[in-house]
Coordinates of C-alpha atoms and ligand atoms in Angstrom, one line a residue:
M28 CA 0.0 0.0 0.0
E29 CA 1.3 3.5 -0.8
N30 CA 2.2 5.7 2.2
S31 CA -0.6 8.2 1.3
D32 CA -3.2 5.4 1.2
L33 CA -1.9 4.1 4.5
I34 CA -2.3 7.6 6.0
K35 CA -5.9 7.9 4.6
D36 CA -6.8 4.5 6.0
L37 CA -5.2 5.4 9.3
K38 CA -7.1 8.7 9.6
D39 CA -10.4 6.9 8.9
N40 CA -9.7 4.4 11.6
V41 CA -8.5 7.0 14.1
N42 CA -11.6 9.0 13.5
E43 CA -13.8 6.0 14.3
Y44 CA -12.0 5.3 17.6
M45 CA -12.1 9.0 18.5
A46 CA -15.8 9.2 17.9
F47 CA -16.3 6.1 20.1
I48 CA -14.5 7.8 23.0
Q49 CA -16.2 11.1 22.3
E50 CA -19.7 9.4 22.6
N51 CA -19.2 6.7 25.2
I52 CA -16.8 8.0 27.9
N53 CA -18.0 10.6 30.4
K54 CA -15.1 11.3 32.7
K55 CA -12.7 13.1 30.5
N56 CA -10.1 15.1 32.4
A57 CA -6.6 14.4 31.1
M58 CA -3.1 15.3 32.2
V59 CA 0.0 14.8 30.1
I60 CA 3.3 14.7 31.9
T61 CA 6.3 15.2 29.7
H62 CA 10.0 14.3 30.4
G63 CA 13.0 15.0 28.2
C64 CA 13.8 16.9 25.1
Q65 CA 12.0 19.2 22.6
M66 CA 11.1 16.2 20.5
N67 CA 9.1 14.8 23.5
E68 CA 7.5 18.2 24.2
H69 CA 6.3 18.3 20.6
D70 CA 5.1 14.6 20.8
S71 CA 3.1 15.6 23.8
E72 CA 1.5 18.5 21.8
K73 CA 0.4 15.8 19.3
I74 CA -1.0 13.6 22.1
I75 CA -2.9 16.7 23.5
W76 CA -4.3 17.2 20.0
L77 CA -5.7 13.7 19.9
L78 CA -7.1 14.0 23.4
D79 CA -8.7 17.3 22.4
K80 CA -10.4 15.6 19.5
M81 CA -11.8 13.0 21.8
G82 CA -13.3 15.6 24.0
Y83 CA -10.8 15.5 26.9
N84 CA -10.1 18.7 29.0
Q85 CA -6.5 19.3 30.0
V86 CA -5.9 19.5 33.8
N87 CA -2.8 20.3 35.8
E88 CA -3.5 18.4 38.9
I89 CA -3.0 14.6 39.1
N90 CA -5.9 14.2 41.6
K91 CA -8.3 15.7 39.1
A92 CA -7.3 13.5 36.1
D93 CA -9.3 10.6 34.8
L94 CA -6.5 9.8 32.3
I95 CA -2.8 10.4 32.9
V96 CA -0.3 10.1 30.1
V97 CA 3.4 9.9 31.1
N98 CA 5.7 10.7 28.1
T99 CA 9.1 9.3 29.1
C100 CA 12.8 9.9 28.3
S101 CA 15.6 7.4 28.5
V102 CA 18.7 9.4 27.6
R103 CA 20.1 9.2 31.1
H104 CA 19.5 6.8 34.0
S105 CA 18.2 9.6 36.2
A106 CA 15.4 10.4 33.7
E107 CA 14.2 6.7 33.9
D108 CA 14.4 6.7 37.7
K109 CA 12.2 9.7 37.8
V110 CA 9.5 8.0 35.7
Y111 CA 9.6 4.8 37.9
G112 CA 9.1 7.1 41.0
Q113 CA 6.1 8.7 39.3
L114 CA 4.6 5.4 38.3
G115 CA 5.0 4.2 41.9
N116 CA 3.0 7.2 43.1
L117 CA 0.3 6.6 40.5
K118 CA 0.0 3.0 41.8
N119 CA -1.3 4.4 45.1
L120 CA -3.6 6.9 43.4
K121 CA -5.1 4.1 41.3
N122 CA -5.9 2.1 44.4
S123 CA -8.1 4.9 45.6
K124 CA -9.5 5.8 42.1
K125 CA -10.3 2.6 40.3
D126 CA -11.5 4.1 37.0
L127 CA -8.3 6.1 36.5
K128 CA -6.5 5.2 33.3
V129 CA -2.7 5.4 33.2
A130 CA -0.9 5.5 29.8
V131 CA 2.9 5.4 29.4
C132 CA 4.6 6.3 26.1
G133 CA 7.9 7.9 24.8
C134 CA 11.5 6.6 24.5
M135 CA 11.4 4.3 27.5
M136 CA 8.6 2.3 26.0
Q137 CA 10.6 1.8 22.8
R138 CA 13.3 -0.1 24.9
D139 CA 12.5 -3.7 25.7
E140 CA 14.3 -3.6 29.1
S141 CA 12.4 -0.5 30.4
R142 CA 9.1 -1.5 28.9
N143 CA 9.3 -5.0 30.4
Y144 CA 10.2 -3.5 33.8
V145 CA 7.2 -1.2 33.7
I146 CA 4.9 -4.1 32.7
E147 CA 6.2 -6.3 35.5
K148 CA 6.5 -3.7 38.3
F149 CA 3.5 -1.4 37.6
P150 CA 0.4 -3.5 36.9
N151 CA -1.5 -0.2 37.3
V152 CA -0.4 0.9 33.8
D153 CA -3.4 0.4 31.4
I154 CA -1.9 1.6 28.1
I155 CA 1.6 1.5 26.5
F156 CA 2.6 3.0 23.2
G157 CA 5.8 4.3 21.7
T158 CA 7.3 7.3 19.9
N159 CA 6.5 6.0 16.4
N160 CA 2.8 5.4 16.8
I161 CA 1.3 8.2 18.8
W162 CA -1.8 8.0 16.5
K163 CA -2.6 4.6 18.1
L164 CA -3.7 6.3 21.4
P165 CA -7.5 6.5 20.5
E166 CA -7.5 2.8 19.5
L167 CA -5.6 1.7 22.7
L168 CA -8.0 3.8 24.8
C169 CA -11.0 2.0 23.2
T170 CA -9.3 -1.4 23.8
S171 CA -8.7 -0.5 27.4
Y172 CA -12.2 0.7 28.0
N173 CA -13.4 -2.5 26.5
G174 CA -11.8 -4.4 29.4
K175 CA -8.3 -5.3 28.2
K176 CA -5.9 -5.4 31.1
L177 CA -3.0 -3.9 29.2
A178 CA -3.6 -2.3 25.8
M179 CA -0.1 -2.0 24.1
D180 CA 1.4 -1.3 20.7
I181 CA 5.0 -0.5 19.8
E182 CA 6.4 0.4 16.3
K183 CA 10.2 0.0 16.0
N184 CA 10.8 2.6 13.2
P185 CA 9.3 5.9 12.2
I186 CA 6.8 5.2 9.4
G187 CA 5.7 8.7 8.6
L188 CA 2.1 8.3 9.7
D189 CA 2.4 11.3 11.9
E190 CA 1.3 13.3 8.8
G191 CA -2.2 12.4 9.7
I192 CA -2.2 14.1 13.1
G193 CA -2.0 17.7 14.3
A194 CA -0.7 19.3 17.5
V195 CA -2.1 21.6 20.2
R196 CA 0.9 23.9 20.5
A197 CA 2.0 25.2 23.9
F198 CA 2.4 28.6 22.4
D199 CA 0.8 30.1 19.2
F200 CA 3.7 32.5 18.5
K201 CA 6.4 29.9 18.5
S202 CA 6.2 26.3 17.3
Y203 CA 8.2 23.1 16.9
V204 CA 8.1 21.4 13.5
N205 CA 9.5 17.9 13.1
I206 CA 11.6 17.6 9.9
M207 CA 12.9 14.1 10.6
Y208 CA 12.6 11.3 13.0
G209 CA 15.2 8.8 14.4
C210 CA 18.9 8.7 14.2
N211 CA 21.5 6.5 12.3
N212 CA 24.7 7.7 14.1
F213 CA 25.0 5.2 16.9
C214 CA 27.2 7.3 19.2
T215 CA 28.5 4.7 21.6
Y216 CA 26.9 6.3 24.7
C217 CA 23.5 7.0 23.2
I218 CA 20.2 5.2 23.5
V219 CA 18.4 7.3 20.9
P220 CA 19.1 5.1 17.8
Y221 CA 17.7 2.1 19.8
T222 CA 14.6 4.0 21.0
R223 CA 13.6 6.3 18.1
G224 CA 14.7 3.9 15.3
R225 CA 16.2 4.7 11.9
E226 CA 16.5 8.2 10.5
T227 CA 13.5 9.2 8.3
S228 CA 13.0 12.6 6.8
R229 CA 9.6 14.2 6.1
E230 CA 8.8 15.4 2.6
P231 CA 9.7 19.1 2.1
K232 CA 6.2 19.9 0.8
D233 CA 4.6 18.5 4.1
I234 CA 7.0 20.6 6.2
I235 CA 6.4 23.8 4.2
H236 CA 2.6 23.2 4.3
E237 CA 2.7 22.8 8.1
I238 CA 4.8 25.9 8.6
K239 CA 2.6 28.0 6.3
S240 CA -0.5 27.0 8.2
L241 CA 1.2 27.7 11.5
V242 CA 2.2 31.2 10.3
K243 CA -1.4 31.8 9.2
N244 CA -2.4 31.1 12.8
G245 CA 0.1 33.6 14.2
T246 CA 3.4 31.7 14.6
K247 CA 6.4 34.1 14.4
E248 CA 9.2 31.6 15.2
I249 CA 9.6 28.0 14.2
T250 CA 12.2 25.5 15.5
L251 CA 12.9 22.7 13.0
L252 CA 13.4 19.5 15.0
G253 CA 15.5 16.4 14.3
Q254 CA 18.2 14.4 16.0
N255 CA 20.6 15.3 13.3
V256 CA 19.1 17.9 11.0
N257 CA 22.3 18.2 8.9
S258 CA 21.6 14.9 7.3
Y259 CA 18.0 15.9 6.4
G260 CA 16.9 14.5 3.1
K261 CA 19.2 11.5 3.0
S262 CA 16.4 9.0 3.4
L263 CA 14.4 10.7 0.6
N264 CA 17.0 9.9 -2.0
T265 CA 16.9 13.4 -3.5
K266 CA 19.6 16.1 -3.7
F267 CA 17.4 18.4 -1.6
T268 CA 19.5 19.3 1.5
F269 CA 18.9 20.9 4.9
A270 CA 20.3 24.2 3.5
N271 CA 17.8 24.0 0.7
L272 CA 15.0 23.4 3.2
L273 CA 16.1 26.4 5.2
E274 CA 16.0 28.6 2.1
E275 CA 12.4 27.5 1.3
V276 CA 11.3 28.1 4.9
N277 CA 13.0 31.5 4.8
N278 CA 10.8 32.5 1.8
I279 CA 7.6 31.9 3.8
E280 CA 5.9 35.3 4.1
G281 CA 4.9 36.3 7.6
L282 CA 7.5 34.1 9.4
E283 CA 10.0 36.1 11.4
R284 CA 12.5 33.7 13.0
I285 CA 13.9 30.2 12.2
R286 CA 15.8 28.0 14.6
F287 CA 16.9 24.4 14.3
M288 CA 17.9 21.6 16.7
T289 CA 20.2 19.5 16.7
S290 CA 23.2 19.5 14.4
H291 CA 26.0 17.0 14.2
P292 CA 29.4 18.5 13.6
K293 CA 30.4 15.7 11.2
D294 CA 27.6 16.6 8.7
I295 CA 27.6 20.4 8.8
S296 CA 28.0 21.7 5.2
N297 CA 29.5 24.9 3.9
D298 CA 26.1 25.7 2.4
L299 CA 24.6 25.5 5.9
I300 CA 27.3 27.6 7.4
F301 CA 26.7 30.2 4.7
S302 CA 23.0 30.2 5.4
F303 CA 23.8 32.2 8.6
K304 CA 24.8 35.1 6.3
K305 CA 22.4 34.6 3.5
L306 CA 19.0 34.0 5.2
D307 CA 17.6 37.0 7.1
K308 CA 15.1 34.9 9.2
L309 CA 17.7 32.4 10.4
C310 CA 18.5 33.3 14.0
N311 CA 22.2 34.0 14.8
F312 CA 22.4 30.9 16.9
L313 CA 24.0 27.5 16.4
H314 CA 23.7 24.6 18.8
L315 CA 26.5 22.2 17.8
P316 CA 27.0 19.4 20.4
V317 CA 30.7 18.7 20.8
Q318 CA 30.3 16.1 23.6
A319 CA 34.1 16.0 24.3
G320 CA 37.3 17.9 23.4
S321 CA 39.6 14.9 23.2
T322 CA 40.1 13.3 19.8
N323 CA 40.7 10.0 21.5
V324 CA 37.4 10.2 23.4
L325 CA 35.5 11.4 20.3
K326 CA 36.8 8.4 18.4
R327 CA 35.5 6.0 21.1
M328 CA 32.2 7.9 21.1
N329 CA 32.0 7.2 17.4
R330 CA 31.5 10.9 16.7
K331 CA 33.6 10.8 13.4
Y332 CA 35.3 14.2 13.9
T333 CA 38.4 15.4 15.7
K334 CA 39.0 18.2 18.1
E335 CA 40.7 20.1 15.3
D336 CA 37.8 19.4 12.9
Y337 CA 35.3 20.9 15.4
L338 CA 37.5 24.0 16.0
R339 CA 37.9 24.5 12.2
T340 CA 34.1 24.4 11.8
I341 CA 33.6 26.9 14.6
D342 CA 36.2 29.2 12.9
K343 CA 34.3 29.1 9.6
V344 CA 31.0 29.8 11.4
K345 CA 32.5 32.8 13.2
K346 CA 34.0 34.1 10.0
V347 CA 30.6 33.9 8.2
N348 CA 28.7 35.4 11.1
P349 CA 30.8 37.1 13.8
D350 CA 27.8 37.8 15.9
I351 CA 26.6 34.2 16.1
A352 CA 25.8 32.8 19.6
L353 CA 27.2 29.3 20.1
S354 CA 25.7 26.5 22.2
T355 CA 26.8 22.9 22.8
D356 CA 26.2 19.7 24.7
I357 CA 29.2 18.4 26.6
M358 CA 29.7 15.2 28.6
V359 CA 32.3 14.4 31.2
G360 CA 33.3 11.0 32.6
F361 CA 33.0 9.0 29.4
P362 CA 34.6 5.5 29.9
G363 CA 38.4 5.8 29.9
E364 CA 38.5 9.6 29.9
T365 CA 41.9 10.5 31.3
E366 CA 42.9 13.8 32.9
E367 CA 44.6 14.7 29.7
D368 CA 41.4 14.0 27.7
F369 CA 39.4 16.1 30.1
N370 CA 42.0 19.0 29.8
D371 CA 41.4 18.8 26.0
T372 CA 37.6 19.5 26.7
L373 CA 38.5 22.5 28.9
D374 CA 40.9 23.8 26.2
L375 CA 38.2 23.5 23.5
C376 CA 35.7 25.4 25.7
R377 CA 38.2 28.2 26.3
K378 CA 38.9 28.4 22.5
V379 CA 35.3 28.3 21.3
E380 CA 33.8 30.5 24.1
F381 CA 30.2 29.0 24.1
D382 CA 27.4 31.4 24.9
T383 CA 25.3 28.5 26.4
S384 CA 26.0 24.9 27.2
F385 CA 24.1 21.8 28.3
T386 CA 26.5 19.8 30.5
F387 CA 26.1 16.1 31.4
I388 CA 27.8 13.5 33.5
Y389 CA 28.1 10.3 31.4
S390 CA 25.4 7.8 32.4
V391 CA 25.7 4.1 31.5
R392 CA 22.9 3.0 29.2
E393 CA 22.4 -0.7 29.0
N394 CA 23.2 -2.4 25.8
T395 CA 25.1 0.5 24.2
P396 CA 28.7 -0.1 23.3
A397 CA 30.1 2.3 25.9
A398 CA 28.3 0.4 28.7
K399 CA 30.9 -2.4 28.1
M400 CA 33.9 -0.1 28.2
Q401 CA 36.0 0.5 31.3
Q402 CA 34.0 2.9 33.5
I403 CA 35.6 5.6 35.6
H404 CA 34.9 6.4 39.2
D405 CA 31.9 8.6 40.2
K406 CA 34.0 10.9 42.3
I407 CA 36.2 11.7 39.4
K408 CA 33.2 12.3 37.1
H409 CA 31.6 14.8 39.6
D410 CA 34.9 16.6 40.2
R411 CA 35.4 17.1 36.5
F412 CA 31.8 18.2 36.1
E413 CA 32.4 21.0 38.6
R414 CA 35.7 22.0 37.0
L415 CA 34.0 22.2 33.6
L416 CA 31.3 24.5 34.9
D417 CA 34.1 26.7 36.5
I418 CA 35.4 27.3 33.0
L419 CA 32.0 27.6 31.1
Y420 CA 30.1 30.0 33.4
P421 CA 32.6 32.9 33.5
I422 CA 32.8 32.7 29.7
Q423 CA 29.0 32.8 29.4
E424 CA 28.9 35.8 31.7
K425 CA 31.6 37.6 29.7
K426 CA 29.7 37.0 26.5
N427 CA 26.4 38.1 28.0
K428 CA 27.9 41.2 29.4
K429 CA 29.1 42.2 25.9
L430 CA 25.4 42.9 25.1
V431 CA 25.1 45.5 27.9
G432 CA 24.3 48.9 26.3
K433 CA 23.1 47.2 23.0
T434 CA 19.5 47.1 21.7
V435 CA 18.3 43.6 20.8
K436 CA 15.1 42.1 19.5
I437 CA 13.2 39.9 22.0
L438 CA 10.4 37.5 21.2
V439 CA 8.4 37.8 24.5
E440 CA 7.3 34.4 25.7
D441 CA 5.8 34.8 29.2
Y442 CA 5.6 36.6 32.5
S443 CA 9.0 36.6 34.3
K444 CA 9.3 34.1 37.2
K445 CA 11.3 36.7 39.1
R446 CA 8.9 39.8 39.2
N447 CA 5.3 40.0 38.4
D448 CA 5.6 43.3 36.5
F449 CA 8.4 41.8 34.3
V450 CA 8.1 39.7 31.2
T451 CA 10.7 37.3 29.7
G452 CA 11.8 36.4 26.2
R453 CA 14.7 35.4 24.1
T454 CA 17.2 37.2 21.8
E455 CA 18.0 35.7 18.4
G456 CA 21.0 34.2 20.1
F457 CA 18.6 32.3 22.6
K458 CA 19.7 34.4 25.5
L459 CA 17.0 34.9 28.2
V460 CA 16.1 38.6 28.9
N461 CA 13.8 39.9 31.6
F462 CA 12.4 43.4 31.4
K463 CA 9.5 45.5 32.6
G464 CA 6.4 44.7 30.5
S465 CA 2.8 43.6 30.4
A466 CA 0.5 40.9 29.0
E467 CA 0.2 42.8 25.7
D468 CA 4.0 42.2 25.0
I469 CA 3.6 38.4 25.1
G470 CA 4.0 37.0 21.6
N471 CA 5.5 40.1 20.1
I472 CA 9.1 40.9 19.0
I473 CA 10.2 44.0 20.9
D474 CA 13.3 46.2 21.0
V475 CA 15.0 46.0 24.4
N476 CA 18.1 47.9 25.6
I477 CA 20.3 45.6 27.7
K478 CA 21.2 47.0 31.1
D479 CA 22.8 44.1 33.0
A480 CA 23.8 40.5 32.6
N481 CA 25.1 37.4 34.5
S482 CA 26.0 33.9 33.3
F483 CA 22.4 32.8 32.8
S484 CA 20.2 35.8 31.9
L485 CA 20.1 39.5 31.0
E486 CA 18.0 42.4 32.2
G487 CA 16.8 45.2 29.9
E488 CA 14.5 48.1 29.3
K489 CA 11.9 48.3 26.6
I490 CA 12.6 51.0 24.0
G491 CA 9.8 53.4 23.1
Ligands
5AD16 N1 25.0 10.0 29.4 C1 25.1 11.4 29.6 N2 24.7 12.2 28.6 C2 24.1 11.7 27.5 N3 23.6 12.3 26.4 C3 23.2 11.4 25.5 N4 23.4 10.2 26.1 C4 24.0 10.3 27.3 C5 24.5 9.5 28.3 N5 24.5 8.2 28.1 C6 23.6 13.8 26.2 C7 24.4 14.2 24.9 C8 23.3 14.6 24.0 C9 22.3 15.1 24.9 C10 20.9 15.2 24.4 O1 22.3 14.2 26.0 O2 25.2 15.3 25.3 O3 23.8 15.5 23.0
SF4_17 FE1 22.4 10.1 20.1 FE2 24.6 10.6 18.6 FE3 22.1 10.3 17.4 FE4 22.6 12.5 18.9 S1 23.6 11.9 17.0 S2 20.8 11.2 19.0 S3 24.0 11.7 20.5 S4 23.3 8.7 18.5

């Protein structure tokens, strides 16, 4: 069957199941709990869209919910433990509220080990589905309401059927758009290729269509999502690249800002680097995870670039766009990391001067190649983590302080958590800025003069 026929078939089926729930189920308060990355946040937006269609109301309190969906993450051990803790609490709640339905989805459910553990230890779970078949939720709910103890369905690889479903976005002025699913890189520490399956790109026309309709509904900023956006298009067997896609998105009238997450240094092309000069809507911001600064460690991580390759790429990027803000993911304590290797990471951080960073302590993931390598002591890992932050934060502060006195454009996202007469938003370079403002500012791009800055945020004053 052609993919488009499959999608049509699927949509007809989903509609039937949704109609059943809509008509036959009375108690419909739902709560979706999301763990993990932007990919998961966006998956939860799709889940909420399906729930909305079935007539569910969204609630924020567990005690008020008739259905709880836990969207899980397995990138680190601590993320999994958090989910097990939560499912334990829900076990008690279910004892006192017999008709409560508990659904578990996301990356953990794609892993046999975690899924089997949940099935064995938490018999209170009614529904299980994965990252590649979110659209099965209405059918699984029907199966569960029809009396099945555990309604479960898992799809190993992305099969593009997400095209049939929409998303209830957390914000209407900024939106995530998937451009691809899965990952083929098999970095030796990472669980993602085993949970999200093989890399699959969406058709350019579907992506453009989705963005155009979002812009019609008020979206000003879109973030293109994929585990490795630089290899966009490879699974489509065309010459259409990620740089080509950015160019088409840049032509969409009414759209103001474009971001993307995440890039892999090995695949970043000169065309893509040049996009930062050529495309007026592409934000001056590049998140390029380096993971480690030692070529030896990078080799064992299967990253396929050296420390020098990474530094050369950053030099090119800075030459094309000297104002670009740089962000990265860095890990300490990878198996076998020596003091010399770690010093290479510190050296790279000093040379690049990242504006923002996401820092991690290596966490063993069962059945990944790195899990079988010689592990290093926890104390050493924690000590290196602290020393890494000691290098990163002052650089971040120095770079943020460079903006003091300058006027920058802020997309205002929300009220500030610090003061109730303040709002908060982000610069093109993804820096968080707080300034005095009101509800009318939320969703608008506003000129703000920067007055003060520290390592994590800036403070400013609205112009005019
Ligand atoms: N341990 C610690 N950090 C990890 N990441 C991925 N896998 C692991 C792991 N096993 C980090 C990487 C990745 C980010 C999303 O999470 O830095 O880029
Ligand atoms: Fe994991 Fe590497 Fe794929 Fe990123 S590129 S999702 S770190 S395997």
